[in-house]
PDB file of C-alpha atoms and ligand atoms in Angstrom:
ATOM      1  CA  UNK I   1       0.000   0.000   0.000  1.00  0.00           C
ATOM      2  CA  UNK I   2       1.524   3.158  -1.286  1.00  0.00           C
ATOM      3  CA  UNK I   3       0.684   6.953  -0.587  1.00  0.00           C
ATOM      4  CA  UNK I   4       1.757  10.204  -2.243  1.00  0.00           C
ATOM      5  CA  UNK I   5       3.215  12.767   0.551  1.00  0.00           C
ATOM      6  CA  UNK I   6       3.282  16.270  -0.709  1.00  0.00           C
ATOM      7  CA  UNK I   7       5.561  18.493   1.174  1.00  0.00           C
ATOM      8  CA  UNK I   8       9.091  20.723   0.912  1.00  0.00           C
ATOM      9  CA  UNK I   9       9.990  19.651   5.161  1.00  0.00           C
ATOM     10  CA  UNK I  10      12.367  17.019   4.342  1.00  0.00           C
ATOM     11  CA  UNK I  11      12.056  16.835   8.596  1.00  0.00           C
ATOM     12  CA  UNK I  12       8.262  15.880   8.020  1.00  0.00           C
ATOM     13  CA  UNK I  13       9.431  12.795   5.471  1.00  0.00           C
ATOM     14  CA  UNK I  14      11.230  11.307   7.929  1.00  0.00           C
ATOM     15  CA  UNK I  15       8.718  11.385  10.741  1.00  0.00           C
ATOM     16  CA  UNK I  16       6.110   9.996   8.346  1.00  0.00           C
ATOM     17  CA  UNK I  17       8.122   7.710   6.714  1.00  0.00           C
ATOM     18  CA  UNK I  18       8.620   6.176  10.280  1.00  0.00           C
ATOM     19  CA  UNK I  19       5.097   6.224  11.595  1.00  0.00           C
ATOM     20  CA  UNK I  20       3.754   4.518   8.308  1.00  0.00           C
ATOM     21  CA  UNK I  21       6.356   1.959   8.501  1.00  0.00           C
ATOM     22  CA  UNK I  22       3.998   1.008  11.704  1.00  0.00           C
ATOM     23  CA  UNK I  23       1.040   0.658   9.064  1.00  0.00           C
ATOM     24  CA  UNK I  24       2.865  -1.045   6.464  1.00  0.00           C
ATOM     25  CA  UNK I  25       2.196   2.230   4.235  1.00  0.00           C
ATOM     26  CA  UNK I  26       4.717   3.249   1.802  1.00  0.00           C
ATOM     27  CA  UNK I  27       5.147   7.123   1.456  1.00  0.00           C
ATOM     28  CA  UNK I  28       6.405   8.581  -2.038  1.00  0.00           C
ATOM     29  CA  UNK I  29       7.583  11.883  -1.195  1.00  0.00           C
ATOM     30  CA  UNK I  30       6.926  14.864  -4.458  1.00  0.00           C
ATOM     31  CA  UNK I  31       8.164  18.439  -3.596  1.00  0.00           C
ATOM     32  CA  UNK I  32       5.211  20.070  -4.692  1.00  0.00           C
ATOM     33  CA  UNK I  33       4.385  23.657  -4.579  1.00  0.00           C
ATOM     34  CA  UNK I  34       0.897  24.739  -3.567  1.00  0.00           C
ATOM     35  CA  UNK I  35      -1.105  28.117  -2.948  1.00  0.00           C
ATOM     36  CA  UNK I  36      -1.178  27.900   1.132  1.00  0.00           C
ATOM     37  CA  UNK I  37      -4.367  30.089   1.471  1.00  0.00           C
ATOM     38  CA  UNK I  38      -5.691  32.491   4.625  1.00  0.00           C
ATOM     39  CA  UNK I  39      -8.055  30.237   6.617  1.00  0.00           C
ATOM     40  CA  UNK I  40      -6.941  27.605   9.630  1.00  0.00           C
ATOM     41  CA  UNK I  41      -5.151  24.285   9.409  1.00  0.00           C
ATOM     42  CA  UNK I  42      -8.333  23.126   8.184  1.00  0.00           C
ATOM     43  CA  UNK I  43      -8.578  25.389   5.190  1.00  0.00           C
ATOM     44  CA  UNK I  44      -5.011  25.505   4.163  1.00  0.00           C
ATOM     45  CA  UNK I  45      -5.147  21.032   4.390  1.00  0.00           C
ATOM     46  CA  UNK I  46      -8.385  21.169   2.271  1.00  0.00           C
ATOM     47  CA  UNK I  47      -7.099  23.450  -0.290  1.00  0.00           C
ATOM     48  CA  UNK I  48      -3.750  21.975  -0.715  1.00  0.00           C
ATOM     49  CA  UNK I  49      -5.020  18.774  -1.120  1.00  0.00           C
ATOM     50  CA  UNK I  50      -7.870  18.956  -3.281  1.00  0.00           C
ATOM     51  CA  UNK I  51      -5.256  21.714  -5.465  1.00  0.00           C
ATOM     52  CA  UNK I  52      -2.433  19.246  -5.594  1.00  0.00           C
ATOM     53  CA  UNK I  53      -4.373  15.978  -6.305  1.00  0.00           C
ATOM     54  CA  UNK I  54      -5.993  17.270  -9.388  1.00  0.00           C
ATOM     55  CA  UNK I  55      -2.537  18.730 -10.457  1.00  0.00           C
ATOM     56  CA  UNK I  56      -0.998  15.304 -10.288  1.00  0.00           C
ATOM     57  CA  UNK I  57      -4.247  13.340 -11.192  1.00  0.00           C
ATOM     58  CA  UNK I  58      -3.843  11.117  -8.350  1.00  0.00           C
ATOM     59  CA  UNK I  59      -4.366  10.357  -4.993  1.00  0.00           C
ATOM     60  CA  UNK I  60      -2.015  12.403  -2.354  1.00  0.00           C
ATOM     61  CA  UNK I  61      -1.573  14.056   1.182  1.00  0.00           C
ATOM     62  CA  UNK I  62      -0.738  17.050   2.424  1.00  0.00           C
ATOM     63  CA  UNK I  63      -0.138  18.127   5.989  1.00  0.00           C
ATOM     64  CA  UNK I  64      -0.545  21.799   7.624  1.00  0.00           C
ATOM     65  CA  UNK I  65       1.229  22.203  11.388  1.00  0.00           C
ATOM     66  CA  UNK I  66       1.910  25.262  13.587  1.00  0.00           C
ATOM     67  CA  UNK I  67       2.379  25.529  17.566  1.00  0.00           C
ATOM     68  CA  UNK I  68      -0.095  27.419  19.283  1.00  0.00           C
ATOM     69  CA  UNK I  69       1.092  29.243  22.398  1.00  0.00           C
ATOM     70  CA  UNK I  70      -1.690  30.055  24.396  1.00  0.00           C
ATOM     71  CA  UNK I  71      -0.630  33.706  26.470  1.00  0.00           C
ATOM     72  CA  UNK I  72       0.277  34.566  22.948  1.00  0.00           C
ATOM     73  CA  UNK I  73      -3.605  34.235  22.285  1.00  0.00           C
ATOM     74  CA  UNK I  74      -2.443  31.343  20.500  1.00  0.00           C
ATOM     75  CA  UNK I  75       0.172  33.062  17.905  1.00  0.00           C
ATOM     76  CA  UNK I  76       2.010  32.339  15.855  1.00  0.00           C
ATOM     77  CA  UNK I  77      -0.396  29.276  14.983  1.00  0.00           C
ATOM     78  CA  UNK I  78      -0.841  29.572  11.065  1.00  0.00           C
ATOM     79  CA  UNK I  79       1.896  31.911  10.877  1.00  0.00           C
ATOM     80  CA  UNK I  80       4.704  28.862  12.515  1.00  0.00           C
ATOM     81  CA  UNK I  81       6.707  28.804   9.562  1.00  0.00           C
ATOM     82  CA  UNK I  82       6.621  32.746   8.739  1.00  0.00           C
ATOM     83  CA  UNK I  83       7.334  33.506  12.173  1.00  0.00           C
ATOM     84  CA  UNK I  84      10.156  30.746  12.542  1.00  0.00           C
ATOM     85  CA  UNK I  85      11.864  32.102   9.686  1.00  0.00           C
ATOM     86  CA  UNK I  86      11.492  35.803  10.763  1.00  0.00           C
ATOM     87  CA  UNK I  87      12.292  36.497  14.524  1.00  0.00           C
ATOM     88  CA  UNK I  88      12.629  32.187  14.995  1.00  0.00           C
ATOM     89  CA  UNK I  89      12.845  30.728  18.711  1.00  0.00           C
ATOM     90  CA  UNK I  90      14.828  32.965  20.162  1.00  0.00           C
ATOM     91  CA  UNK I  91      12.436  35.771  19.291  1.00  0.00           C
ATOM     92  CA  UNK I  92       9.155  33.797  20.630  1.00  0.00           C
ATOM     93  CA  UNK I  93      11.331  33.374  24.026  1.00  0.00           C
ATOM     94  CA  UNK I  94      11.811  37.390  24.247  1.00  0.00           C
ATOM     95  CA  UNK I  95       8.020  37.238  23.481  1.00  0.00           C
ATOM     96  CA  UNK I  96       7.002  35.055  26.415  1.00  0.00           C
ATOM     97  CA  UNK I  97       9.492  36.862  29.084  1.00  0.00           C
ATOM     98  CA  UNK I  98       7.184  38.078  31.633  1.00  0.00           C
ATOM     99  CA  UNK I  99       4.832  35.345  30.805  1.00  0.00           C
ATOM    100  CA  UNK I 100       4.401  32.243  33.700  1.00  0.00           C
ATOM    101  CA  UNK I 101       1.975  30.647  31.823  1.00  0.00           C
ATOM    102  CA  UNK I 102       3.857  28.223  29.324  1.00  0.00           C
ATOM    103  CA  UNK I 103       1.142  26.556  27.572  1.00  0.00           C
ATOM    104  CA  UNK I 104       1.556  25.411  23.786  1.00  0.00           C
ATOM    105  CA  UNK I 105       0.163  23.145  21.633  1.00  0.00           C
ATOM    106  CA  UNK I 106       1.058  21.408  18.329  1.00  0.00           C
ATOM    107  CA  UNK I 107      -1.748  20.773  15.646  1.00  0.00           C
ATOM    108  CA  UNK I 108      -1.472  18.991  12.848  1.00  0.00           C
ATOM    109  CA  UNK I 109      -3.616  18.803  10.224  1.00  0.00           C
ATOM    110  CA  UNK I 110      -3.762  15.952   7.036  1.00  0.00           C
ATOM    111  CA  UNK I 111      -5.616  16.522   4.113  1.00  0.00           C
ATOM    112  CA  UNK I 112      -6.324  13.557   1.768  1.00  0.00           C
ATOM    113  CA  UNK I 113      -7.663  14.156  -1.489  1.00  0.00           C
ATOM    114  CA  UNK I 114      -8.354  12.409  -4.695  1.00  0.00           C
ATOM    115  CA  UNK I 115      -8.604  14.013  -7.858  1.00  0.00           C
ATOM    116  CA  UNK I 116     -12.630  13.324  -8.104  1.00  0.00           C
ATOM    117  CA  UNK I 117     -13.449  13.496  -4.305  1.00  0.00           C
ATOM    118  CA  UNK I 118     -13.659  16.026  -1.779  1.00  0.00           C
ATOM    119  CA  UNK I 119     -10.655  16.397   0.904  1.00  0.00           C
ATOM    120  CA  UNK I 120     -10.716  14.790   3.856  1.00  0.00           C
ATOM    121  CA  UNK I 121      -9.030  16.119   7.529  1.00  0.00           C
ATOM    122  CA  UNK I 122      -7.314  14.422   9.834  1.00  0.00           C
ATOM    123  CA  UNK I 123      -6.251  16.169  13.139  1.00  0.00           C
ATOM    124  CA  UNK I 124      -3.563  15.516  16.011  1.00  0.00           C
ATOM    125  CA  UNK I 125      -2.506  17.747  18.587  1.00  0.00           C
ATOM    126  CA  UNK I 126       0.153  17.779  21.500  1.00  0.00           C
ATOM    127  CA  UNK I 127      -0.015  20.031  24.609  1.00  0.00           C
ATOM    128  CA  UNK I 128       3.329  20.996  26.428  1.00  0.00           C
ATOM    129  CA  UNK I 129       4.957  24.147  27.661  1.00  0.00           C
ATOM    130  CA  UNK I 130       7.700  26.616  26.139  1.00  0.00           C
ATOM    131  CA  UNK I 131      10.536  26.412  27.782  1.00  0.00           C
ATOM    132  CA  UNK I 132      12.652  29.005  29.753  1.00  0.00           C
ATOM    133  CA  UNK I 133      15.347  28.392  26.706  1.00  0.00           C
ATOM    134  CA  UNK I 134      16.240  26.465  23.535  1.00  0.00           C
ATOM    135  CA  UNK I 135      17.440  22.799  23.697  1.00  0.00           C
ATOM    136  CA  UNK I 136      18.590  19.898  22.539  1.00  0.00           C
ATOM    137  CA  UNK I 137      19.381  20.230  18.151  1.00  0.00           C
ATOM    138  CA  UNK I 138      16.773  16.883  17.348  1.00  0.00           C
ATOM    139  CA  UNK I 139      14.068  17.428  14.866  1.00  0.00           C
ATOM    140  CA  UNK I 140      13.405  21.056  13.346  1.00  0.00           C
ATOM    141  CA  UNK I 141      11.734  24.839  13.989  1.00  0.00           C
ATOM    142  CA  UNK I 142      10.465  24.977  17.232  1.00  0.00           C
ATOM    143  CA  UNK I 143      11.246  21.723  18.108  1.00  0.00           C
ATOM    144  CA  UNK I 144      14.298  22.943  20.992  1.00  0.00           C
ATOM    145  CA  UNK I 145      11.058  25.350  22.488  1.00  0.00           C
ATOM    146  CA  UNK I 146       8.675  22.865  23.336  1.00  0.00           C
ATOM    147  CA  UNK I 147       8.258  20.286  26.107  1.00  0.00           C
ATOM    148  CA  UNK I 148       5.283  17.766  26.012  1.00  0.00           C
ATOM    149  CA  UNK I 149       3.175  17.478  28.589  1.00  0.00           C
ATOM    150  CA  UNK I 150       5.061  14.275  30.900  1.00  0.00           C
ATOM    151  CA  UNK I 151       8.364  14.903  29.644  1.00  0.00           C
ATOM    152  CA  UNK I 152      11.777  17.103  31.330  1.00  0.00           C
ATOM    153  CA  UNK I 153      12.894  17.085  27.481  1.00  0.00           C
ATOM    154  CA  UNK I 154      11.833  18.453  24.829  1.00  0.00           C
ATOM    155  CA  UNK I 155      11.239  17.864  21.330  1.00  0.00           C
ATOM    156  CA  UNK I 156      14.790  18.940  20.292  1.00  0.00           C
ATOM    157  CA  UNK I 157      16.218  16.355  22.949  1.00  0.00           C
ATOM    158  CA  UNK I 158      14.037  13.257  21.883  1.00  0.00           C
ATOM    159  CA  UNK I 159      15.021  11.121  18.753  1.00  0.00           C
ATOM    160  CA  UNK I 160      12.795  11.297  16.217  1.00  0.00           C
ATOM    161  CA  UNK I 161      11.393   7.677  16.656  1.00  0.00           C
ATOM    162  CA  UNK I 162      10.859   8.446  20.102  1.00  0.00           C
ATOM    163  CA  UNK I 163       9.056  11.977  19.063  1.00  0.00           C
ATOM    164  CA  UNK I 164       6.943   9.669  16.622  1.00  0.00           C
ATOM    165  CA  UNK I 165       5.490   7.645  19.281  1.00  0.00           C
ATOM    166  CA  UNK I 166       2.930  10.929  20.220  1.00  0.00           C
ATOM    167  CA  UNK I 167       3.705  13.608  18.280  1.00  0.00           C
ATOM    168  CA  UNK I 168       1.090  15.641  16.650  1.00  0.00           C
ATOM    169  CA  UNK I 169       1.825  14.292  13.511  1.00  0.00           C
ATOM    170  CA  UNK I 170       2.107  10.943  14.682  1.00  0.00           C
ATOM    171  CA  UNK I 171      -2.022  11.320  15.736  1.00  0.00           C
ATOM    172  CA  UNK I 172      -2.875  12.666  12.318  1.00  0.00           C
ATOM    173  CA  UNK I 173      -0.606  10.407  10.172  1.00  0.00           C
ATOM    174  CA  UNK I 174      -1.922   7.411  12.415  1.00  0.00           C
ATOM    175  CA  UNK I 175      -5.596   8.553  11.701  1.00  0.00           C
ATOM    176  CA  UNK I 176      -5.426   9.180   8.550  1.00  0.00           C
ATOM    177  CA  UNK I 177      -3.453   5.491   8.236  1.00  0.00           C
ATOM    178  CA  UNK I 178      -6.174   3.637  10.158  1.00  0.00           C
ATOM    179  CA  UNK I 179      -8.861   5.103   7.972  1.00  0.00           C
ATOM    180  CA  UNK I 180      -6.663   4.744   4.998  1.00  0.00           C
ATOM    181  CA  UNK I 181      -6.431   1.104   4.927  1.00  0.00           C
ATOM    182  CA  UNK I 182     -10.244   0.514   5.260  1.00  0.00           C
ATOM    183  CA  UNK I 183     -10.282   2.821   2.100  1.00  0.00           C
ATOM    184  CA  UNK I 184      -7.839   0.917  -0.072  1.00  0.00           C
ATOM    185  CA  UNK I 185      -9.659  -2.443   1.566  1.00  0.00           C
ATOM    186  CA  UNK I 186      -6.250  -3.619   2.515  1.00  0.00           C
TER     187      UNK I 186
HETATM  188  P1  IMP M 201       3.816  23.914   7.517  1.00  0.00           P
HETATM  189  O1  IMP M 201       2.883  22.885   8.028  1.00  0.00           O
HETATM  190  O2  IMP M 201       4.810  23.358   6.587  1.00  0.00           O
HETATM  191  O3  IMP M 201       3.114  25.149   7.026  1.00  0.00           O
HETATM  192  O4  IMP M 201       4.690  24.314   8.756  1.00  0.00           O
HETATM  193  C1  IMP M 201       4.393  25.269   9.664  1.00  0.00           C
HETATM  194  C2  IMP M 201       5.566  25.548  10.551  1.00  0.00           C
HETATM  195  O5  IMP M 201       5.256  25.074  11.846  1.00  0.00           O
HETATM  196  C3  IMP M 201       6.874  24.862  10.192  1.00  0.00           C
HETATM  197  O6  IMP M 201       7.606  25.590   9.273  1.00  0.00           O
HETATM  198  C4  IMP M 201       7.558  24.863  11.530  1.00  0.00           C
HETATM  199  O7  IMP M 201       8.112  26.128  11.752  1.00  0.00           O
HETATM  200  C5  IMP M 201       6.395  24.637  12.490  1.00  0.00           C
HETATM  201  N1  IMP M 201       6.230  23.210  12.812  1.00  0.00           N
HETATM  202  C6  IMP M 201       5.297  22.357  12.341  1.00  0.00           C
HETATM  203  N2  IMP M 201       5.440  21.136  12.845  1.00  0.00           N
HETATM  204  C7  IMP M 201       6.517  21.210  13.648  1.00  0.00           C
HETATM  205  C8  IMP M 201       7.199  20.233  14.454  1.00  0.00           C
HETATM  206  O8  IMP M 201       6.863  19.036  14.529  1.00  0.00           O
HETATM  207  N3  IMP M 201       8.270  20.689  15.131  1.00  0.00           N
HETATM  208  C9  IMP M 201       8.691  21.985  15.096  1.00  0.00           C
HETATM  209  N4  IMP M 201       8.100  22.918  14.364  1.00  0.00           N
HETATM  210  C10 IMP M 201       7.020  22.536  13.635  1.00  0.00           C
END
């Protein structure tokens, strides 16, 4: 069983790569550009999807993340990667200063689309805190920020198989796997 994952985050390959290998899914990975519109997770999955699949003329994915930081009134959320690539982790830190509460969240959002249906969503989120500083140099963006809710580490100190084991993505990629093999009738 083989699905298309559409993405440029060679970071999000690898993490899907290894939760589908628990679902005996094989991801093809295509670096394909598409529009990323103004709307929520929701919106920018559904779009990208149902866009991409009836560029290609097949079935694919396509998965929208941010963190969501909640004394921030939940910035930078669909902003993530704008805001990672502008004033980045140290930035948010200067941000949250004076602020004691720490709470975050990752969300994840899959969109699965074939070229003659309508998209489908597939959520998974992760709560934690920010951190007083960045570390460990594991996984990508705001990995080194955030600590899941359990854990003394964070995300930037775990391996990426153990990261896979709850992640956000893991809950949408395992989802969307679950559902997925019904649909193939695998
Ligand atoms: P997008 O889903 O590619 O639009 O990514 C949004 C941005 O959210 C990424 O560029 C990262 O900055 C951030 N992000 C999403 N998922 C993760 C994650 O698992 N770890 C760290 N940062 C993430």
């Amino acid at each position: 069983m083989k699905i298309t994952f559409i993405t440029g985050n060679q970071h999000k390959v690898k993490e899907a790569r290894g939760i589908f290998d628990n679902f005996g899914i094989e991801l093809e990975h295509v670096d394909f550009g598409y529009p990323e519109i103004q709307g929520d997770l929701v919106d920018v999955a559904k779009f990208g999807a149902k866009h991409v699949a009836v560029r290609l003329g097949r079935p694919v994915i396509v998965e929208d993340a941010g963190i969501f930081i909640k004394s921030l009134k939940w910035f930078p959320g669909t902003y993530s990667s704008y805001v990672q690539d502008t004033i980045g982790n140290k930035g948010i830190l200067k941000l949250m200063s004076d602020n004691t509460d720490r709470y975050a969240e990752f969300r994840s959002a899959v969109g699965f689309c074939t070229p003659k249906t309508e998209p489908k969503i597939f959520l998974g989120t992760i709560s934690g805190v920010i951190g007083s500083s960045e570390q460990g140099n594991h996984g990508f963006a705001y990995d080194p920020l955030f600590i899941p809710e359990g854990y003394t580490q964070s995300f930037g100190e775990l391996s990426t198989d153990e990261k896979n084991k709850f992640s956000h993505r893991r809950k949408s990629l395992e989802k969307f796997a679950m559902w997925y093999k019904d649909y193939v009738g695998d």
